[in-house]
Short mmCIF file of C-alpha atoms in Angstrom, two decimals:
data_model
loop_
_atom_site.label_atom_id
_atom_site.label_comp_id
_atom_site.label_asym_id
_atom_site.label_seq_id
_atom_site.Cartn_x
_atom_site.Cartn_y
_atom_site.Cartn_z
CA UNK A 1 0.00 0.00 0.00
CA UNK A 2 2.83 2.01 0.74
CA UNK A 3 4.69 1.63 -2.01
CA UNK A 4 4.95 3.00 -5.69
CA UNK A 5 4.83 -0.36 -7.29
CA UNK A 6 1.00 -0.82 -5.37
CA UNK A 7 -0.38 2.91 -6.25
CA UNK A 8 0.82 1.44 -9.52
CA UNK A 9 -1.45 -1.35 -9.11
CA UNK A 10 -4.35 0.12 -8.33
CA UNK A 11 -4.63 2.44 -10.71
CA UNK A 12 -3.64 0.07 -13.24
CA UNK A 13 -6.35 -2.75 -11.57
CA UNK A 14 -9.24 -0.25 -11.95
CA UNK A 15 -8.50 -0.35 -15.94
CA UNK A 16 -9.17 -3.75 -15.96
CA UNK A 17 -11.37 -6.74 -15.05
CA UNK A 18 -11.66 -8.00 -11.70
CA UNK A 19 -10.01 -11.68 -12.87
CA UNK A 20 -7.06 -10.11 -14.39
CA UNK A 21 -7.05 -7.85 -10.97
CA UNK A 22 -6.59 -11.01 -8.69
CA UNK A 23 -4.62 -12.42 -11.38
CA UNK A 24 -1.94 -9.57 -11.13
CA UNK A 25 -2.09 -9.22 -7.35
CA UNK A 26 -1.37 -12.96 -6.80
CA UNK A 27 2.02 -12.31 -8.26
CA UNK A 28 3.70 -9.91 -5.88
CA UNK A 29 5.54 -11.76 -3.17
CA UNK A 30 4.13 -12.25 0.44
CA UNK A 31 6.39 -9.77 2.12
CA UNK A 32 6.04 -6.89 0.11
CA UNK A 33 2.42 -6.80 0.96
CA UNK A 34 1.56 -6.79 4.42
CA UNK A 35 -2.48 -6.74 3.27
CA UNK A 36 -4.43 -7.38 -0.24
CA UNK A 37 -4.26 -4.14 -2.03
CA UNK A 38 -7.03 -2.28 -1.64
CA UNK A 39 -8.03 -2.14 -4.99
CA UNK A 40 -8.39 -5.99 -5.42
CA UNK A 41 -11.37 -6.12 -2.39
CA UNK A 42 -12.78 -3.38 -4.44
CA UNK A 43 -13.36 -4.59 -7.62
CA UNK A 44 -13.88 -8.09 -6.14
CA UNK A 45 -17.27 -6.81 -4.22
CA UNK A 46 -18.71 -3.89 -6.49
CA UNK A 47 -18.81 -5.60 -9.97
CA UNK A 48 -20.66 -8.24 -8.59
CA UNK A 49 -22.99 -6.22 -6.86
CA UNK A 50 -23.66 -4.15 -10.39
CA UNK A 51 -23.91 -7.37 -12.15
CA UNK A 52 -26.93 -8.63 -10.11
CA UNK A 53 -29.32 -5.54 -9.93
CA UNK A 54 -29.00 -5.82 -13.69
CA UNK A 55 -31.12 -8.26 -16.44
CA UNK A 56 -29.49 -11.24 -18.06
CA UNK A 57 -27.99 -10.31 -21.62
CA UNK A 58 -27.39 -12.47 -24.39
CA UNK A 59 -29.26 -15.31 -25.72
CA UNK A 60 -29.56 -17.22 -22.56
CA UNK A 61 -31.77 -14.93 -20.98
CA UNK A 62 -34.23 -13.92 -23.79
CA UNK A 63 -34.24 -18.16 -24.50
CA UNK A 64 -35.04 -18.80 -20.49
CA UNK A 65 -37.70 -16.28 -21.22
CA UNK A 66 -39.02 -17.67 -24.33
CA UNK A 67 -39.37 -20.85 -22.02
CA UNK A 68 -41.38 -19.45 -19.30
CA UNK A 69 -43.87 -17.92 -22.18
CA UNK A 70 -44.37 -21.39 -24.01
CA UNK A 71 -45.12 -22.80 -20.56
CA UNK A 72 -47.59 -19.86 -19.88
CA UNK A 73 -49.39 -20.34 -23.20
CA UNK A 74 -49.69 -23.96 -23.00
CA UNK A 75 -51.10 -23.68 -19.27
CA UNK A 76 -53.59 -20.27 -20.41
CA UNK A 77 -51.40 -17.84 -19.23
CA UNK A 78 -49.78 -16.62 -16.18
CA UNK A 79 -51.39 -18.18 -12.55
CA UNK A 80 -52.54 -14.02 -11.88
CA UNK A 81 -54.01 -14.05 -15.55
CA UNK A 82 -55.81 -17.54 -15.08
CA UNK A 83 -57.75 -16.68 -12.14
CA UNK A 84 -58.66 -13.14 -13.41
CA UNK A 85 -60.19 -14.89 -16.49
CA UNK A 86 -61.72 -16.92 -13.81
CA UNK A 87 -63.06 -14.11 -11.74
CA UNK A 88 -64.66 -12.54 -15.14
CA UNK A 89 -66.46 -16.13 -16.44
CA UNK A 90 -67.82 -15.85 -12.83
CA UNK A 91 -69.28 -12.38 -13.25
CA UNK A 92 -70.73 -13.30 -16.69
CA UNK A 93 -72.16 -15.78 -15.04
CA UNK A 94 -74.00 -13.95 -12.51
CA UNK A 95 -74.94 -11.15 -14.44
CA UNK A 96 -78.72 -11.45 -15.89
CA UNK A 97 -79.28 -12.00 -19.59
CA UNK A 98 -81.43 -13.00 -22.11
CA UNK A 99 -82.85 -16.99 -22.84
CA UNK A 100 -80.71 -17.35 -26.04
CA UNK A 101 -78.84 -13.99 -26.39
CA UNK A 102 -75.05 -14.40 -26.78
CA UNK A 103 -72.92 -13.13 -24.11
CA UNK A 104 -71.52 -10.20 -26.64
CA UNK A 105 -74.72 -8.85 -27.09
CA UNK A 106 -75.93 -9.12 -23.39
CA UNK A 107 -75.21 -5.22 -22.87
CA UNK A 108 -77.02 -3.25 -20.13
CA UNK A 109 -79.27 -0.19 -21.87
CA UNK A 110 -81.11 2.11 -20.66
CA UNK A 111 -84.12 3.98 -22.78
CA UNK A 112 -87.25 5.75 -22.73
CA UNK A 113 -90.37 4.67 -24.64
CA UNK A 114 -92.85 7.91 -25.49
CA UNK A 115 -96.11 6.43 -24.33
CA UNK A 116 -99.26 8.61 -25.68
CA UNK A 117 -101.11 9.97 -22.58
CA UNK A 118 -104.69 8.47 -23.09
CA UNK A 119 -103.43 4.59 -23.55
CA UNK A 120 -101.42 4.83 -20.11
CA UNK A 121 -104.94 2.88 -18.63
CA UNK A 122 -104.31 -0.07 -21.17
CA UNK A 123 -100.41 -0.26 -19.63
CA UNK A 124 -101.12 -0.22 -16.24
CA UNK A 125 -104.08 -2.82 -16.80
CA UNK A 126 -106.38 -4.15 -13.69
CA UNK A 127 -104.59 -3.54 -10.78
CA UNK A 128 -100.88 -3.28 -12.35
CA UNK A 129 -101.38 -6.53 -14.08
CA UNK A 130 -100.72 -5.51 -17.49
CA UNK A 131 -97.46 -3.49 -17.32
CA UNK A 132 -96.05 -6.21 -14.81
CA UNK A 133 -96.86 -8.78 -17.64
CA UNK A 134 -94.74 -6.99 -20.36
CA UNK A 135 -91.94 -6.69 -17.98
CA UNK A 136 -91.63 -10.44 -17.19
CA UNK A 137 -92.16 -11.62 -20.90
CA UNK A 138 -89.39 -8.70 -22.45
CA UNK A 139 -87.01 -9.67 -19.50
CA UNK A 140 -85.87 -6.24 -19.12
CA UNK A 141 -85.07 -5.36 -15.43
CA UNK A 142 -87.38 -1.81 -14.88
CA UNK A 143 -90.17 -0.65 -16.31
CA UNK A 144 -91.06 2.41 -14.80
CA UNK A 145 -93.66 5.16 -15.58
CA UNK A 146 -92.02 8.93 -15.44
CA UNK A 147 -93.92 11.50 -14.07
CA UNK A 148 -97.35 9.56 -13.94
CA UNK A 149 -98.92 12.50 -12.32
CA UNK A 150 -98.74 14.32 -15.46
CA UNK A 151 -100.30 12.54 -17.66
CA UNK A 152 -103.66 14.58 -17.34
CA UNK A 153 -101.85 17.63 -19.20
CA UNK A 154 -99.34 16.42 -21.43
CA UNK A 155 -99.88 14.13 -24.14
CA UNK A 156 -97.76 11.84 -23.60
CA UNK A 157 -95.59 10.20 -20.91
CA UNK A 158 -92.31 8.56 -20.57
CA UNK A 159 -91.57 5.47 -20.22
CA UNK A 160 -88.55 4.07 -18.64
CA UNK A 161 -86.37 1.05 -19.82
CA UNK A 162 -83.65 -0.64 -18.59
CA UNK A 163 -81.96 -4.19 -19.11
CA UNK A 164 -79.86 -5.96 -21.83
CA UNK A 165 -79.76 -4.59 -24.86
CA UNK A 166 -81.97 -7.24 -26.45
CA UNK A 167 -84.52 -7.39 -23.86
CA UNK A 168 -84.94 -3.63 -24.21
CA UNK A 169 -86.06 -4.29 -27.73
CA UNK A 170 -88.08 -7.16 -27.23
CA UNK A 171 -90.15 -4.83 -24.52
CA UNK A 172 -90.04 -1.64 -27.37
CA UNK A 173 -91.87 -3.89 -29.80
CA UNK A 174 -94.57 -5.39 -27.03
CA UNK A 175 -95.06 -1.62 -26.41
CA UNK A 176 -95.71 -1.18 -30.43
CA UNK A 177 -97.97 -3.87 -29.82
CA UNK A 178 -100.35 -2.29 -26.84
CA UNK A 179 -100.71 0.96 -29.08
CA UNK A 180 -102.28 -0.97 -31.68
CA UNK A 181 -104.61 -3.00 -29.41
CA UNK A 182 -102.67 -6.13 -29.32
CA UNK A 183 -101.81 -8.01 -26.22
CA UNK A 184 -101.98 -11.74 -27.49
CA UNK A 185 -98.08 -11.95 -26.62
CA UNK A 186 -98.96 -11.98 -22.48
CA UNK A 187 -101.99 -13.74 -22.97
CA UNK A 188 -104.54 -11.09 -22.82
CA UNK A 189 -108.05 -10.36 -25.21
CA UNK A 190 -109.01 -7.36 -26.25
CA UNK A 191 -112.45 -6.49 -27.77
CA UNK A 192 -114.71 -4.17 -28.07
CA UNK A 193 -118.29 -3.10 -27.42
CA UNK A 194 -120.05 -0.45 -29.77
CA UNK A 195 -122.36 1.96 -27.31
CA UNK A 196 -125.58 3.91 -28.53
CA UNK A 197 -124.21 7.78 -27.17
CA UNK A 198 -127.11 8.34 -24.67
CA UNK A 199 -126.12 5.13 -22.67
CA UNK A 200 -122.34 6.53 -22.02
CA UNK A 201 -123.74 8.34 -19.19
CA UNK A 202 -125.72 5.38 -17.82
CA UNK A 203 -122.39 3.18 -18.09
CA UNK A 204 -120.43 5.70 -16.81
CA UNK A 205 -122.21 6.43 -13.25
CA UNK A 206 -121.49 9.23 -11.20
CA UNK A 207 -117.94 9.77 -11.79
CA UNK A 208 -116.90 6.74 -13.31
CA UNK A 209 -118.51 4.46 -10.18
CA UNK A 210 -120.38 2.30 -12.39
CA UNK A 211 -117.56 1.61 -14.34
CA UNK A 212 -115.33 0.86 -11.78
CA UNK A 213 -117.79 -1.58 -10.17
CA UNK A 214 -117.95 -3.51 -13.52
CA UNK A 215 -114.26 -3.54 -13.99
CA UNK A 216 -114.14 -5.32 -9.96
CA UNK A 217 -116.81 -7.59 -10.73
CA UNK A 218 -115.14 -9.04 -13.51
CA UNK A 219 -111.28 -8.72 -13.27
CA UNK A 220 -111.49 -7.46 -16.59
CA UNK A 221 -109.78 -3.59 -17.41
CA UNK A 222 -112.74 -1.61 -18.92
CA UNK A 223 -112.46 1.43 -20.66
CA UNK A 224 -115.01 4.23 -22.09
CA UNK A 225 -114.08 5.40 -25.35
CA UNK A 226 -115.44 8.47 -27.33
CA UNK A 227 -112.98 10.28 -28.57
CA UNK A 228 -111.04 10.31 -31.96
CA UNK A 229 -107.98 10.41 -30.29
CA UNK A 230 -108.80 6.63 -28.82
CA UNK A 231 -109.79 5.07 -31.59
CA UNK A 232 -113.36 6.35 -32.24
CA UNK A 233 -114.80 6.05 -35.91
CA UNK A 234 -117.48 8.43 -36.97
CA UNK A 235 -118.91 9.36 -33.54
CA UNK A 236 -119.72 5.64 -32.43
CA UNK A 237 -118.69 5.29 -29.11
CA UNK A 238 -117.51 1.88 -26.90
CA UNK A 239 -116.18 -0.14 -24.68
CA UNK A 240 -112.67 -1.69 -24.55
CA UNK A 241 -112.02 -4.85 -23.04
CA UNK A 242 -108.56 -6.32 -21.78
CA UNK A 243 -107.72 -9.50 -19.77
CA UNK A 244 -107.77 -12.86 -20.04
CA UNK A 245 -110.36 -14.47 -22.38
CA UNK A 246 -112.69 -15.52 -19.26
CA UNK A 247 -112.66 -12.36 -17.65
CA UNK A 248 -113.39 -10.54 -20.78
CA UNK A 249 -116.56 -12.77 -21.64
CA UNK A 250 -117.89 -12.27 -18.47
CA UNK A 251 -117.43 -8.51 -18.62
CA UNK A 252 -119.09 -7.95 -21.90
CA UNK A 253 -121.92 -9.95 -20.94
CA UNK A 254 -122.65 -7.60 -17.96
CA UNK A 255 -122.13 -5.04 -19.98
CA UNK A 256 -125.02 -5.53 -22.28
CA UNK A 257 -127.29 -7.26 -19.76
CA UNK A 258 -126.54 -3.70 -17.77
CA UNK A 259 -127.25 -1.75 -21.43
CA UNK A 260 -130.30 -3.81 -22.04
CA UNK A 261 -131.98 -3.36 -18.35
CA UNK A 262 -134.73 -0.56 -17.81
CA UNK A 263 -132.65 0.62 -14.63
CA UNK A 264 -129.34 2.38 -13.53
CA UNK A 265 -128.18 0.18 -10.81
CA UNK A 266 -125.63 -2.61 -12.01
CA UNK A 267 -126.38 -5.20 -9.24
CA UNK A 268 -129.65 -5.68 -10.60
CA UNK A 269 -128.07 -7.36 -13.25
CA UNK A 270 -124.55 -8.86 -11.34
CA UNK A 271 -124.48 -12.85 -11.70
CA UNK A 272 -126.94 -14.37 -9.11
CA UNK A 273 -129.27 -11.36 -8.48
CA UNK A 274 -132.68 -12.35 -8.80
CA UNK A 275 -131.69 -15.71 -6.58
CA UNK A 276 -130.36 -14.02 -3.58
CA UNK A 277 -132.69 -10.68 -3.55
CA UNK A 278 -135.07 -10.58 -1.16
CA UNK A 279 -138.43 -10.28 -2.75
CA UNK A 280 -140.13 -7.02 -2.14
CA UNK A 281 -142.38 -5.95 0.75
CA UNK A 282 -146.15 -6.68 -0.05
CA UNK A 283 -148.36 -3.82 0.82
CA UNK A 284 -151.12 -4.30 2.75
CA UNK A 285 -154.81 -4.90 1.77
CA UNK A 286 -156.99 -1.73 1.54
CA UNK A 287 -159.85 -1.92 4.10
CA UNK A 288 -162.86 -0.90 1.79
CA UNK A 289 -164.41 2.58 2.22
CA UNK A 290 -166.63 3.54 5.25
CA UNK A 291 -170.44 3.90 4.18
CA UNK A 292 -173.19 6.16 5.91
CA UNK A 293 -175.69 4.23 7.67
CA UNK A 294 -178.82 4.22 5.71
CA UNK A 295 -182.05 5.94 7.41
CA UNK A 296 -185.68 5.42 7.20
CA UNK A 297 -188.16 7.99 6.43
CA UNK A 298 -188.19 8.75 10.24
CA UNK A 299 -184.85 9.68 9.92
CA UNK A 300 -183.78 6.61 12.16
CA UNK A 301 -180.97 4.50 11.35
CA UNK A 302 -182.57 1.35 9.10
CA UNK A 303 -182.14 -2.05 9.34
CA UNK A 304 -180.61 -4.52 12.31
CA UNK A 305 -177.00 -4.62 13.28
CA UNK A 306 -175.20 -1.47 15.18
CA UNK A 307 -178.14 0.42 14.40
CA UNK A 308 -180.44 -1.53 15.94
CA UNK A 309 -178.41 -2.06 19.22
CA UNK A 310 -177.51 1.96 19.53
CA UNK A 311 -181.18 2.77 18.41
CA UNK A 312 -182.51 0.70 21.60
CA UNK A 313 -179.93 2.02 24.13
CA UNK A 314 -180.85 5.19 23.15
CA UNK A 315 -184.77 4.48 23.43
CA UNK A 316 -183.96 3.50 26.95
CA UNK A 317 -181.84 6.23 28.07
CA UNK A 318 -184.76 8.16 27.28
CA UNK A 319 -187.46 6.52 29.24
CA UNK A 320 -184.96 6.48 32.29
CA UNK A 321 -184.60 10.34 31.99
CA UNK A 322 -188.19 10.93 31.34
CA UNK A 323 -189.50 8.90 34.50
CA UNK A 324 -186.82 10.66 36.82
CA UNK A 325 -188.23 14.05 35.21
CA UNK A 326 -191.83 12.89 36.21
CA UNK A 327 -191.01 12.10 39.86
#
């Protein structure tokens, strides 16, 4: 370390590899170097250290890693790629979709259907039963009416839907369908009933009452329909009739039993009626009418009976007041 010959080394061991360092250094004799130079323990450690941190050159490494990728690609990939393919064929699978719809096209949408204001009664149906049908045979997810309340004043009303992208359609077209009077696709009839225009009122009741009490009856929707808007040719109005095929027989036969009775109240006419009505009250017989008695040319009450009894009680009332008189 001391000497010239070992600066000499070092600097000259720093020009060159670490091999040819230890190489050089193991030539000097034992006693003119108390300790390895310093430069050999240098190069001997910090090489290495460089040569680790860095990534393998040459065509060893890139054919190690051409290796690991043909054992990848044979097994499906990496073990972090398998089980996130994994973890999406599980979500596919839990996610709802169509009978029959490829995965590709099972896309969640979102759209709204302009419904015309005055055919919002034929979606809703008796009780809900209508719009709750389309939903289940489309397969969409909601079907929701938007701002229901203002159906009175616009003329027409949104309606919201949402599901895969197929469903959506299927549920547009069963929506074309209701505007044109068809329901066959959930099952339902629909028919109608032509109406003479001075019976509307008759059918109608006192707001809508008698109407309503048909449309509970029967389980049948009922709707009164004069207007051109609805449907109405050349004045004539009518009923409309949606349900199921029983429900709607039995509601258009009360209907015209109701149209063809004399009377405005619909339970004269409901199924079993005249069976379970009590019969009405029977009046009374008139007592004939109360006669003058008849009277003699004396004036005196004629013939027997009452007459004759009060004619003698009065004789002797007055032969009992004369003879007191007397005395």
């Amino acid at each position: 370390r001391r000497g010239g010959r070992n600066r000499q080394l070092v600097g000259w061991e720093s020009r060159c590899s670490p091999l040819a360092a230890v190489r050089c250094s193991m030539e000097y004799p034992q006693g003119e170097m108390s300790a390895p130079p310093m430069g050999v323990d240098f190069l001997l450690s910090q090489p290495q250290a460089r040569e680790r941190s860095r990534s393998p050159r040459g065509t060893g490494g890139q054919a190690l890693a051409d290796a690991f990728g043909a054992v990848f690609s044979a097994a499906g990939g990496p073990p972090q790629q398998q089980q996130q393919q994994q973890q999406q064929q599980q979500q596919q699978q839990l996610l709802p979709f169509a009978p029959g719809v490829p995965a590709e096209q099972d896309q969640q949408v979102s759209t709204e259907y302009a419904l015309p204001s005055n055919k919002l009664g034929q979606l809703l149906g008796f009780k809900g039963l209508t719009i709750q049908r389309i939903k289940e045979a489309s397969g969409v997810n909601r079907l929701h009416i938007l701002d229901k309340d203002r159906a009175k004043y616009q003329a027409s009303v949104s309606i919201q839907v949402t599901g895969a992208s197929a469903c959506v359609s299927h549920c547009t077209r069963m929506l074309d369908a209701l505007l044109a009077g068809d329901q066959t696709e959930i099952g339902h009839l629909t028919t109608y009933l032509n109406v003479d225009p001075p019976l509307i009122g008759k059918l109608m009741g006192y707001r809508g009452q008698t109407v309503k009490e048909m449309t509970e009856a029967t389980g049948c929707y009922i709707e009164i329909q004069q207007h051109q808007d609805q449907g109405v040719e050349n004045g004539q109005p009518r009923l409309f009739f949606a349900g199921t095929p029983d429900r709607v027989d039995a509601a258009v036969q009360l209907a015209e039993r109701f149209i063809a009775s004399p009377g405005s109240r619909l339970d004269a006419v409901m199924p079993g009626a005249g069976s379970s009505a009590a019969p009405p009250p029977q009046r009374a017989a008139a007592l004939p009418p109360l006669q003058a008695p008849q009277r003699n040319q004396s004036g005196q009450p004629a013939g027997g009976g009452l007459g004759a009894v009060a004619q003698a009680l009065l004789s002797a009332m007055n032969s009992s007041g004369g003879g007191g008189g007397g005395g």
